[in-house]
């Protein structure tokens, strides 16, 4: 048995959930009426605090916070989509008209060109992923400051 009485932290631990208490402190609590009384007081305090009504503000907290958040841009820019569709149409028309000639040219080249093109595409994709990750982190940092 510990000779010293329990610390405030141990008393609160015992009041919330007694099995969390380390063994020496639990043994002391088992035999000390003073500490048992303090634990009972903490239990009454915790019970009373749990019964208190939730705090209510006299203003709309959510509206106040939302008013200070930056306005989100439209998630799908329609003008950019129209340009993308136009470019895709031009590329499709080009491939339809000159696809046969391009296939003959590429078949004549070695596979090293294909490997090089694949590597370049991989580097571009990795760069785009890193850019997206950096932008995401910047936005998260901005949100955490608000
Ligand atoms: Zn004690």
PDB file of N, CA, C and O in Angstrom, residues 52-86:
ATOM      1  N   UNK A  52     -25.556  18.477 -17.196  1.00  0.00           N
ATOM      2  CA  UNK A  52     -25.737  19.882 -17.564  1.00  0.00           C
ATOM      3  C   UNK A  52     -26.210  19.976 -19.015  1.00  0.00           C
ATOM      4  O   UNK A  52     -25.800  19.183 -19.857  1.00  0.00           O
ATOM      5  N   UNK A  53     -27.069  20.944 -19.299  1.00  0.00           N
ATOM      6  CA  UNK A  53     -27.498  21.106 -20.702  1.00  0.00           C
ATOM      7  C   UNK A  53     -26.323  21.566 -21.567  1.00  0.00           C
ATOM      8  O   UNK A  53     -25.400  22.229 -21.075  1.00  0.00           O
ATOM      9  N   UNK A  54     -26.382  21.210 -22.824  1.00  0.00           N
ATOM     10  CA  UNK A  54     -25.332  21.618 -23.753  1.00  0.00           C
ATOM     11  C   UNK A  54     -25.335  23.140 -23.865  1.00  0.00           C
ATOM     12  O   UNK A  54     -26.396  23.757 -23.848  1.00  0.00           O
ATOM     13  N   UNK A  55     -24.151  23.751 -23.995  1.00  0.00           N
ATOM     14  CA  UNK A  55     -24.119  25.209 -24.113  1.00  0.00           C
ATOM     15  C   UNK A  55     -24.764  25.658 -25.431  1.00  0.00           C
ATOM     16  O   UNK A  55     -24.582  25.026 -26.462  1.00  0.00           O
ATOM     17  N   UNK A  56     -25.525  26.726 -25.340  1.00  0.00           N
ATOM     18  CA  UNK A  56     -26.182  27.269 -26.534  1.00  0.00           C
ATOM     19  C   UNK A  56     -25.720  28.705 -26.724  1.00  0.00           C
ATOM     20  O   UNK A  56     -25.652  29.479 -25.765  1.00  0.00           O
ATOM     21  N   UNK A  57     -25.403  29.063 -27.949  1.00  0.00           N
ATOM     22  CA  UNK A  57     -24.983  30.427 -28.248  1.00  0.00           C
ATOM     23  C   UNK A  57     -26.214  31.243 -28.637  1.00  0.00           C
ATOM     24  O   UNK A  57     -27.178  30.706 -29.163  1.00  0.00           O
ATOM     25  N   UNK A  58     -26.148  32.529 -28.384  1.00  0.00           N
ATOM     26  CA  UNK A  58     -27.272  33.379 -28.783  1.00  0.00           C
ATOM     27  C   UNK A  58     -27.115  33.877 -30.211  1.00  0.00           C
ATOM     28  O   UNK A  58     -27.812  34.767 -30.648  1.00  0.00           O
ATOM     29  N   UNK A  59     -26.165  33.303 -30.942  1.00  0.00           N
ATOM     30  CA  UNK A  59     -26.012  33.614 -32.365  1.00  0.00           C
ATOM     31  C   UNK A  59     -25.796  32.297 -33.106  1.00  0.00           C
ATOM     32  O   UNK A  59     -25.524  31.268 -32.489  1.00  0.00           O
ATOM     33  N   UNK A  60     -25.927  32.339 -34.413  1.00  0.00           N
ATOM     34  CA  UNK A  60     -25.782  31.137 -35.230  1.00  0.00           C
ATOM     35  C   UNK A  60     -24.297  30.917 -35.514  1.00  0.00           C
ATOM     36  O   UNK A  60     -23.716  31.560 -36.387  1.00  0.00           O
ATOM     37  N   UNK A  61     -23.682  30.010 -34.752  1.00  0.00           N
ATOM     38  CA  UNK A  61     -22.239  29.776 -34.886  1.00  0.00           C
ATOM     39  C   UNK A  61     -21.886  29.243 -36.273  1.00  0.00           C
ATOM     40  O   UNK A  61     -20.925  29.704 -36.899  1.00  0.00           O
ATOM     41  N   UNK A  62     -22.670  28.317 -36.782  1.00  0.00           N
ATOM     42  CA  UNK A  62     -22.365  27.722 -38.095  1.00  0.00           C
ATOM     43  C   UNK A  62     -22.414  28.785 -39.187  1.00  0.00           C
ATOM     44  O   UNK A  62     -21.532  28.836 -40.054  1.00  0.00           O
ATOM     45  N   UNK A  63     -23.421  29.659 -39.148  1.00  0.00           N
ATOM     46  CA  UNK A  63     -23.539  30.705 -40.176  1.00  0.00           C
ATOM     47  C   UNK A  63     -22.368  31.670 -40.084  1.00  0.00           C
ATOM     48  O   UNK A  63     -21.841  32.127 -41.101  1.00  0.00           O
ATOM     49  N   UNK A  64     -21.933  31.990 -38.871  1.00  0.00           N
ATOM     50  CA  UNK A  64     -20.807  32.903 -38.700  1.00  0.00           C
ATOM     51  C   UNK A  64     -19.526  32.312 -39.261  1.00  0.00           C
ATOM     52  O   UNK A  64     -18.758  32.995 -39.944  1.00  0.00           O
ATOM     53  N   UNK A  65     -19.291  31.034 -38.993  1.00  0.00           N
ATOM     54  CA  UNK A  65     -18.076  30.383 -39.501  1.00  0.00           C
ATOM     55  C   UNK A  65     -18.143  30.260 -41.019  1.00  0.00           C
ATOM     56  O   UNK A  65     -17.169  30.557 -41.720  1.00  0.00           O
ATOM     57  N   UNK A  66     -19.295  29.832 -41.538  1.00  0.00           N
ATOM     58  CA  UNK A  66     -19.423  29.655 -42.992  1.00  0.00           C
ATOM     59  C   UNK A  66     -19.261  30.982 -43.728  1.00  0.00           C
ATOM     60  O   UNK A  66     -18.735  31.014 -44.833  1.00  0.00           O
ATOM     61  N   UNK A  67     -19.684  32.079 -43.121  1.00  0.00           N
ATOM     62  CA  UNK A  67     -19.558  33.383 -43.773  1.00  0.00           C
ATOM     63  C   UNK A  67     -18.097  33.788 -43.922  1.00  0.00           C
ATOM     64  O   UNK A  67     -17.744  34.561 -44.812  1.00  0.00           O
ATOM     65  N   UNK A  68     -17.229  33.270 -43.063  1.00  0.00           N
ATOM     66  CA  UNK A  68     -15.812  33.636 -43.120  1.00  0.00           C
ATOM     67  C   UNK A  68     -14.983  32.702 -43.991  1.00  0.00           C
ATOM     68  O   UNK A  68     -13.820  32.984 -44.261  1.00  0.00           O
ATOM     69  N   UNK A  69     -15.558  31.591 -44.423  1.00  0.00           N
ATOM     70  CA  UNK A  69     -14.825  30.676 -45.298  1.00  0.00           C
ATOM     71  C   UNK A  69     -14.742  31.266 -46.700  1.00  0.00           C
ATOM     72  O   UNK A  69     -15.663  31.935 -47.149  1.00  0.00           O
ATOM     73  N   UNK A  70     -13.618  31.019 -47.411  1.00  0.00           N
ATOM     74  CA  UNK A  70     -13.513  31.529 -48.781  1.00  0.00           C
ATOM     75  C   UNK A  70     -14.529  30.836 -49.674  1.00  0.00           C
ATOM     76  O   UNK A  70     -14.844  29.658 -49.483  1.00  0.00           O
ATOM     77  N   UNK A  71     -15.031  31.595 -50.639  1.00  0.00           N
ATOM     78  CA  UNK A  71     -16.019  31.040 -51.566  1.00  0.00           C
ATOM     79  C   UNK A  71     -15.350  29.995 -52.449  1.00  0.00           C
ATOM     80  O   UNK A  71     -14.264  30.226 -52.972  1.00  0.00           O
ATOM     81  N   UNK A  72     -16.016  28.865 -52.590  1.00  0.00           N
ATOM     82  CA  UNK A  72     -15.468  27.798 -53.433  1.00  0.00           C
ATOM     83  C   UNK A  72     -15.745  28.107 -54.890  1.00  0.00           C
ATOM     84  O   UNK A  72     -16.812  28.601 -55.235  1.00  0.00           O
ATOM     85  N   UNK A  73     -14.763  27.832 -55.725  1.00  0.00           N
ATOM     86  CA  UNK A  73     -14.950  28.013 -57.154  1.00  0.00           C
ATOM     87  C   UNK A  73     -15.846  26.889 -57.662  1.00  0.00           C
ATOM     88  O   UNK A  73     -15.926  25.842 -57.040  1.00  0.00           O
ATOM     89  N   UNK A  74     -16.503  27.087 -58.799  1.00  0.00           N
ATOM     90  CA  UNK A  74     -17.291  25.981 -59.347  1.00  0.00           C
ATOM     91  C   UNK A  74     -16.396  24.771 -59.571  1.00  0.00           C
ATOM     92  O   UNK A  74     -15.277  24.909 -60.068  1.00  0.00           O
ATOM     93  N   UNK A  75     -16.886  23.622 -59.162  1.00  0.00           N
ATOM     94  CA  UNK A  75     -16.032  22.437 -59.225  1.00  0.00           C
ATOM     95  C   UNK A  75     -15.836  21.946 -60.651  1.00  0.00           C
ATOM     96  O   UNK A  75     -14.904  21.218 -60.925  1.00  0.00           O
ATOM     97  N   UNK A  76     -16.688  22.322 -61.582  1.00  0.00           N
ATOM     98  CA  UNK A  76     -16.569  21.825 -62.938  1.00  0.00           C
ATOM     99  C   UNK A  76     -16.672  22.998 -63.906  1.00  0.00           C
ATOM    100  O   UNK A  76     -17.762  23.407 -64.274  1.00  0.00           O
ATOM    101  N   UNK A  77     -15.538  23.556 -64.328  1.00  0.00           N
ATOM    102  CA  UNK A  77     -15.601  24.719 -65.234  1.00  0.00           C
ATOM    103  C   UNK A  77     -16.060  24.309 -66.628  1.00  0.00           C
ATOM    104  O   UNK A  77     -15.383  23.567 -67.315  1.00  0.00           O
ATOM    105  N   UNK A  78     -17.217  24.803 -67.025  1.00  0.00           N
ATOM    106  CA  UNK A  78     -17.827  24.394 -68.297  1.00  0.00           C
ATOM    107  C   UNK A  78     -17.042  24.907 -69.498  1.00  0.00           C
ATOM    108  O   UNK A  78     -16.968  24.227 -70.521  1.00  0.00           O
ATOM    109  N   UNK A  79     -16.459  26.092 -69.418  1.00  0.00           N
ATOM    110  CA  UNK A  79     -15.699  26.613 -70.560  1.00  0.00           C
ATOM    111  C   UNK A  79     -14.494  25.718 -70.843  1.00  0.00           C
ATOM    112  O   UNK A  79     -14.195  25.403 -71.995  1.00  0.00           O
ATOM    113  N   UNK A  80     -13.826  25.285 -69.772  1.00  0.00           N
ATOM    114  CA  UNK A  80     -12.675  24.393 -69.936  1.00  0.00           C
ATOM    115  C   UNK A  80     -13.109  23.064 -70.553  1.00  0.00           C
ATOM    116  O   UNK A  80     -12.401  22.488 -71.385  1.00  0.00           O
ATOM    117  N   UNK A  81     -14.272  22.589 -70.168  1.00  0.00           N
ATOM    118  CA  UNK A  81     -14.783  21.336 -70.726  1.00  0.00           C
ATOM    119  C   UNK A  81     -15.066  21.486 -72.211  1.00  0.00           C
ATOM    120  O   UNK A  81     -14.773  20.576 -72.994  1.00  0.00           O
ATOM    121  N   UNK A  82     -15.610  22.637 -72.608  1.00  0.00           N
ATOM    122  CA  UNK A  82     -15.895  22.858 -74.028  1.00  0.00           C
ATOM    123  C   UNK A  82     -14.589  22.859 -74.828  1.00  0.00           C
ATOM    124  O   UNK A  82     -14.516  22.273 -75.917  1.00  0.00           O
ATOM    125  N   UNK A  83     -13.543  23.487 -74.285  1.00  0.00           N
ATOM    126  CA  UNK A  83     -12.244  23.501 -74.955  1.00  0.00           C
ATOM    127  C   UNK A  83     -11.689  22.081 -75.045  1.00  0.00           C
ATOM    128  O   UNK A  83     -11.155  21.669 -76.087  1.00  0.00           O
ATOM    129  N   UNK A  84     -11.839  21.316 -73.990  1.00  0.00           N
ATOM    130  CA  UNK A  84     -11.331  19.939 -73.984  1.00  0.00           C
ATOM    131  C   UNK A  84     -12.044  19.098 -75.032  1.00  0.00           C
ATOM    132  O   UNK A  84     -11.417  18.301 -75.742  1.00  0.00           O
ATOM    133  N   UNK A  85     -13.357  19.275 -75.169  1.00  0.00           N
ATOM    134  CA  UNK A  85     -14.126  18.526 -76.171  1.00  0.00           C
ATOM    135  C   UNK A  85     -13.670  18.928 -77.570  1.00  0.00           C
ATOM    136  O   UNK A  85     -13.494  18.071 -78.454  1.00  0.00           O
ATOM    137  N   UNK A  86     -13.422  20.214 -77.764  1.00  0.00           N
ATOM    138  CA  UNK A  86     -12.956  20.688 -79.072  1.00  0.00           C
ATOM    139  C   UNK A  86     -11.600  20.083 -79.420  1.00  0.00           C
ATOM    140  O   UNK A  86     -11.385  19.573 -80.528  1.00  0.00           O
TER     141      UNK A  86
END
